[in-house]
PDB file of C-alpha atoms in Angstrom:
ATOM      1  CA  MET A 236       0.094   0.156   0.048  1.00 98.00           C
ATOM      2  CA  LYS A 237       1.326   3.282  -0.914  1.00 99.00           C
ATOM      3  CA  ILE A 238       0.229   6.967   0.060  1.00 99.00           C
ATOM      4  CA  THR A 239      -1.114   8.721  -3.118  1.00 99.00           C
ATOM      5  CA  ASP A 240      -2.361  12.028  -1.862  1.00 98.00           C
ATOM      6  CA  VAL A 241      -2.421  14.335   1.102  1.00 98.00           C
ATOM      7  CA  LYS A 242      -4.989  17.130   1.624  1.00 97.00           C
ATOM      8  CA  CYS A 243      -5.693  19.511   4.273  1.00 95.00           C
ATOM      9  CA  ALA A 244      -8.702  21.598   4.777  1.00 94.00           C
ATOM     10  CA  VAL A 245      -9.403  24.242   7.406  1.00 92.00           C
ATOM     11  CA  ILE A 246     -12.808  23.625   8.985  1.00 92.00           C
ATOM     12  CA  ALA A 247     -13.958  26.057  11.613  1.00 88.00           C
ATOM     13  CA  SER A 248     -10.236  27.354  11.809  1.00 87.00           C
ATOM     14  CA  ALA A 249      -9.147  23.650  12.685  1.00 89.00           C
ATOM     15  CA  PRO A 250      -6.965  21.927  10.029  1.00 92.00           C
ATOM     16  CA  VAL A 251      -8.235  18.456   9.052  1.00 95.00           C
ATOM     17  CA  ILE A 252      -6.051  16.286   7.137  1.00 97.00           C
ATOM     18  CA  ARG A 253      -6.950  13.619   4.626  1.00 98.00           C
ATOM     19  CA  ILE A 254      -4.406  10.933   3.341  1.00 98.00           C
ATOM     20  CA  THR A 255      -5.365   8.709   0.526  1.00 99.00           C
ATOM     21  CA  THR A 256      -3.978   5.494  -0.486  1.00 99.00           C
ATOM     22  CA  ASP A 257      -3.478   3.438  -3.833  1.00 99.00           C
ATOM     23  CA  GLU A 258      -5.929   0.899  -2.275  1.00 98.00           C
ATOM     24  CA  GLY A 259      -8.759   3.322  -1.730  1.00 98.00           C
ATOM     25  CA  ILE A 260      -8.124   3.608   2.132  1.00 99.00           C
ATOM     26  CA  THR A 261      -8.598   7.113   3.643  1.00 99.00           C
ATOM     27  CA  GLY A 262      -7.078   8.244   6.913  1.00 99.00           C
ATOM     28  CA  TRP A 263      -8.164  11.356   8.762  1.00 99.00           C
ATOM     29  CA  GLY A 264      -6.402  13.436  11.347  1.00 97.00           C
ATOM     30  CA  GLN A 265      -6.914  16.796  12.806  1.00 95.00           C
ATOM     31  CA  ILE A 266      -5.186  19.886  14.458  1.00 90.00           C
ATOM     32  CA  GLU A 267      -6.526  21.487  17.357  1.00 83.00           C
ATOM     33  CA  THR A 268      -8.391  24.891  16.831  1.00 75.00           C
ATOM     34  CA  PRO A 269      -7.543  27.736  16.374  1.00 79.00           C
ATOM     35  CA  LYS A 270      -4.427  26.934  14.178  1.00 85.00           C
ATOM     36  CA  PRO A 271      -5.379  27.457  10.347  1.00 83.00           C
ATOM     37  CA  TYR A 272      -1.739  28.626   9.864  1.00 86.00           C
ATOM     38  CA  LEU A 273      -0.594  25.016  10.050  1.00 88.00           C
ATOM     39  CA  GLN A 274      -2.473  24.079   6.702  1.00 90.00           C
ATOM     40  CA  PRO A 275       0.806  25.147   4.603  1.00 91.00           C
ATOM     41  CA  ILE A 276       2.919  23.268   6.657  1.00 90.00           C
ATOM     42  CA  VAL A 277       0.734  20.047   6.347  1.00 91.00           C
ATOM     43  CA  LEU A 278       0.952  20.522   2.555  1.00 92.00           C
ATOM     44  CA  GLN A 279       4.776  21.365   2.664  1.00 91.00           C
ATOM     45  CA  LEU A 280       5.112  17.694   4.085  1.00 92.00           C
ATOM     46  CA  LYS A 281       3.003  16.181   1.284  1.00 95.00           C
ATOM     47  CA  SER A 282       6.173  15.323  -1.049  1.00 93.00           C
ATOM     48  CA  TRP A 283       7.701  13.644   1.993  1.00 94.00           C
ATOM     49  CA  LEU A 284       4.503  11.258   2.248  1.00 97.00           C
ATOM     50  CA  VAL A 285       3.427  10.463  -1.188  1.00 98.00           C
ATOM     51  CA  GLY A 286       4.817   6.924  -2.071  1.00 98.00           C
ATOM     52  CA  GLU A 287       5.412   5.867   1.609  1.00 98.00           C
ATOM     53  CA  ASP A 288       3.649   2.885   3.122  1.00 98.00           C
ATOM     54  CA  PRO A 289       1.103   4.380   5.459  1.00 98.00           C
ATOM     55  CA  VAL A 290       0.934   1.075   7.768  1.00 98.00           C
ATOM     56  CA  ASN A 291       4.427   1.579   8.594  1.00 97.00           C
ATOM     57  CA  VAL A 292       3.631   4.498  10.684  1.00 97.00           C
ATOM     58  CA  GLU A 293       6.699   4.841  12.738  1.00 96.00           C
ATOM     59  CA  ARG A 294       9.044   4.706   9.596  1.00 96.00           C
ATOM     60  CA  VAL A 295       6.899   7.391   7.967  1.00 96.00           C
ATOM     61  CA  VAL A 296       6.659   9.620  11.172  1.00 95.00           C
ATOM     62  CA  LYS A 297      10.316   9.477  11.712  1.00 93.00           C
ATOM     63  CA  ARG A 298      10.996  10.455   8.203  1.00 91.00           C
ATOM     64  CA  ILE A 299       8.699  13.702   8.467  1.00 90.00           C
ATOM     65  CA  ARG A 300       9.769  14.395  12.092  1.00 88.00           C
ATOM     66  CA  VAL A 301      13.323  15.472  11.028  1.00 83.00           C
ATOM     67  CA  ARG A 302      11.651  18.638   9.925  1.00 73.00           C
ATOM     68  CA  GLY A 303      10.918  19.413  13.520  1.00 66.00           C
ATOM     69  CA  GLY A 304       8.923  18.054  16.410  1.00 64.00           C
ATOM     70  CA  PHE A 305       8.140  21.342  18.065  1.00 66.00           C
ATOM     71  CA  LYS A 306       6.094  24.518  17.021  1.00 70.00           C
ATOM     72  CA  PRO A 307       4.884  24.958  14.595  1.00 75.00           C
ATOM     73  CA  TRP A 308       5.692  21.472  13.099  1.00 81.00           C
ATOM     74  CA  GLY A 309       4.918  19.102  15.998  1.00 86.00           C
ATOM     75  CA  ALA A 310       1.134  19.754  15.689  1.00 89.00           C
ATOM     76  CA  ALA A 311       1.241  18.901  11.858  1.00 91.00           C
ATOM     77  CA  VAL A 312       3.243  15.788  12.297  1.00 93.00           C
ATOM     78  CA  SER A 313       0.810  14.608  15.005  1.00 92.00           C
ATOM     79  CA  ALA A 314      -2.263  15.132  12.702  1.00 94.00           C
ATOM     80  CA  ILE A 315      -0.365  13.403  10.058  1.00 96.00           C
ATOM     81  CA  GLU A 316       0.419  10.451  12.564  1.00 97.00           C
ATOM     82  CA  MET A 317      -3.126  10.257  13.421  1.00 97.00           C
ATOM     83  CA  ALA A 318      -4.292   9.844   9.977  1.00 98.00           C
ATOM     84  CA  LEU A 319      -1.507   7.128   9.320  1.00 98.00           C
ATOM     85  CA  TRP A 320      -2.933   5.178  12.268  1.00 98.00           C
ATOM     86  CA  ASP A 321      -6.484   5.499  10.908  1.00 99.00           C
ATOM     87  CA  ILE A 322      -5.231   3.964   7.836  1.00 99.00           C
ATOM     88  CA  ALA A 323      -3.359   1.135   9.627  1.00 98.00           C
ATOM     89  CA  GLY A 324      -6.517   0.354  11.809  1.00 98.00           C
ATOM     90  CA  LYS A 325      -8.652   0.215   8.468  1.00 99.00           C
ATOM     91  CA  ALA A 326      -6.190  -1.990   6.833  1.00 98.00           C
ATOM     92  CA  ALA A 327      -6.195  -4.337   9.619  1.00 98.00           C
ATOM     93  CA  GLY A 328      -9.734  -4.202  10.250  1.00 98.00           C
ATOM     94  CA  LEU A 329      -9.089  -3.310  13.689  1.00 97.00           C
ATOM     95  CA  PRO A 330      -9.826  -0.352  16.087  1.00 96.00           C
ATOM     96  CA  VAL A 331      -6.564   1.842  16.459  1.00 96.00           C
ATOM     97  CA  TYR A 332      -6.548   1.237  20.268  1.00 94.00           C
ATOM     98  CA  ARG A 333      -5.939  -2.324  19.536  1.00 96.00           C
ATOM     99  CA  LEU A 334      -3.061  -1.758  17.459  1.00 95.00           C
ATOM    100  CA  LEU A 335      -1.452   0.436  20.210  1.00 93.00           C
ATOM    101  CA  GLY A 336      -1.524  -2.203  22.879  1.00 93.00           C
ATOM    102  CA  GLY A 337      -5.439  -2.920  23.581  1.00 93.00           C
ATOM    103  CA  LYS A 338      -7.927  -1.349  25.958  1.00 90.00           C
ATOM    104  CA  VAL A 339      -6.575  -0.422  29.395  1.00 90.00           C
ATOM    105  CA  ARG A 340      -9.517   1.476  30.973  1.00 90.00           C
ATOM    106  CA  ASP A 341     -13.322   2.041  30.069  1.00 90.00           C
ATOM    107  CA  GLN A 342     -13.071   5.795  30.672  1.00 88.00           C
ATOM    108  CA  VAL A 343     -10.967   8.617  29.931  1.00 86.00           C
ATOM    109  CA  ARG A 344     -10.611  11.933  31.679  1.00 88.00           C
ATOM    110  CA  THR A 345     -10.630  14.864  29.258  1.00 87.00           C
ATOM    111  CA  TYR A 346      -9.925  18.537  29.862  1.00 87.00           C
ATOM    112  CA  ARG A 347     -10.982  21.657  28.008  1.00 85.00           C
ATOM    113  CA  THR A 348      -8.791  24.558  27.178  1.00 83.00           C
ATOM    114  CA  LEU A 349     -10.274  27.946  28.025  1.00 81.00           C
ATOM    115  CA  TYR A 350      -8.936  30.945  26.358  1.00 79.00           C
ATOM    116  CA  GLN A 351      -8.986  34.540  28.133  1.00 77.00           C
ATOM    117  CA  ALA A 352     -11.198  35.907  25.325  1.00 76.00           C
ATOM    118  CA  GLU A 353     -14.023  33.621  25.882  1.00 80.00           C
ATOM    119  CA  VAL A 354     -14.304  34.324  29.520  1.00 81.00           C
ATOM    120  CA  PRO A 355     -17.182  37.075  30.054  1.00 81.00           C
ATOM    121  CA  GLY A 356     -15.262  40.236  31.570  1.00 76.00           C
ATOM    122  CA  GLY A 357     -11.952  38.645  30.296  1.00 75.00           C
ATOM    123  CA  ALA A 358      -9.253  36.766  32.217  1.00 76.00           C
ATOM    124  CA  ASP A 359      -5.731  37.712  32.949  1.00 79.00           C
ATOM    125  CA  HIS A 360      -2.814  36.096  34.891  1.00 79.00           C
ATOM    126  CA  THR A 361      -3.755  37.829  38.281  1.00 82.00           C
ATOM    127  CA  PRO A 362      -5.845  36.226  41.130  1.00 86.00           C
ATOM    128  CA  GLU A 363      -9.085  37.872  40.133  1.00 84.00           C
ATOM    129  CA  GLY A 364      -8.601  36.824  36.449  1.00 82.00           C
ATOM    130  CA  TYR A 365      -8.189  33.098  37.480  1.00 82.00           C
ATOM    131  CA  LYS A 366     -11.303  33.443  39.785  1.00 84.00           C
ATOM    132  CA  ARG A 367     -13.235  34.650  36.671  1.00 83.00           C
ATOM    133  CA  TRP A 368     -11.560  31.757  34.769  1.00 83.00           C
ATOM    134  CA  ALA A 369     -12.608  29.234  37.644  1.00 84.00           C
ATOM    135  CA  GLN A 370     -16.095  30.575  37.730  1.00 85.00           C
ATOM    136  CA  TYR A 371     -16.610  30.413  33.999  1.00 87.00           C
ATOM    137  CA  ALA A 372     -15.390  26.741  33.926  1.00 86.00           C
ATOM    138  CA  LYS A 373     -17.748  25.690  36.521  1.00 85.00           C
ATOM    139  CA  SER A 374     -20.636  27.058  34.307  1.00 87.00           C
ATOM    140  CA  LEU A 375     -19.544  24.989  31.188  1.00 87.00           C
ATOM    141  CA  PRO A 376     -21.575  21.927  30.183  1.00 88.00           C
ATOM    142  CA  GLY A 377     -19.793  18.751  29.474  1.00 86.00           C
ATOM    143  CA  GLY A 378     -18.931  17.677  32.977  1.00 84.00           C
ATOM    144  CA  PHE A 379     -15.462  18.686  32.507  1.00 86.00           C
ATOM    145  CA  THR A 380     -13.318  18.469  35.767  1.00 86.00           C
ATOM    146  CA  MET A 381     -10.054  19.524  34.355  1.00 88.00           C
ATOM    147  CA  PHE A 382      -9.203  22.698  32.440  1.00 85.00           C
ATOM    148  CA  LYS A 383      -5.847  23.945  30.637  1.00 85.00           C
ATOM    149  CA  LEU A 384      -5.118  27.858  30.945  1.00 79.00           C
ATOM    150  CA  PRO A 385      -2.834  29.233  28.088  1.00 76.00           C
ATOM    151  CA  THR A 386       0.414  30.909  29.555  1.00 71.00           C
ATOM    152  CA  SER A 387       1.991  33.557  27.749  1.00 63.00           C
ATOM    153  CA  PHE A 388       5.578  33.373  27.016  1.00 48.00           C
TER     154      PHE A 388
END
């Protein structure tokens, strides 16, 4: 099996990747929102991917990771890896978690990122700002018990 095409569309400011193979299997990956600026980075990696065997995930990821594993390349590489695992699972007729070692738990605790701009009245990196962040977090639907707050650097 060989990769024949790599496409990247930005949907609601989040890049979504589609990798297609010569056997008609399609794999999907995505990058967290809002990162539309990563679309060209994904497409730059296309020439490194076409012709590769998508089921050989580790080899392909190692090949493209030489471009960089940190910002901004890391998110693009991760989304491509996600699409490769999707293809590998479909080719094997197995869910990806089985390829990665099997089920180890029945539930996964998730978190939600909270951005300053979405907090009513704003939230800065002060005790009062963190209080507004916490109050806003408690009001959100979804049952989240963990939140990630971005930092500036």
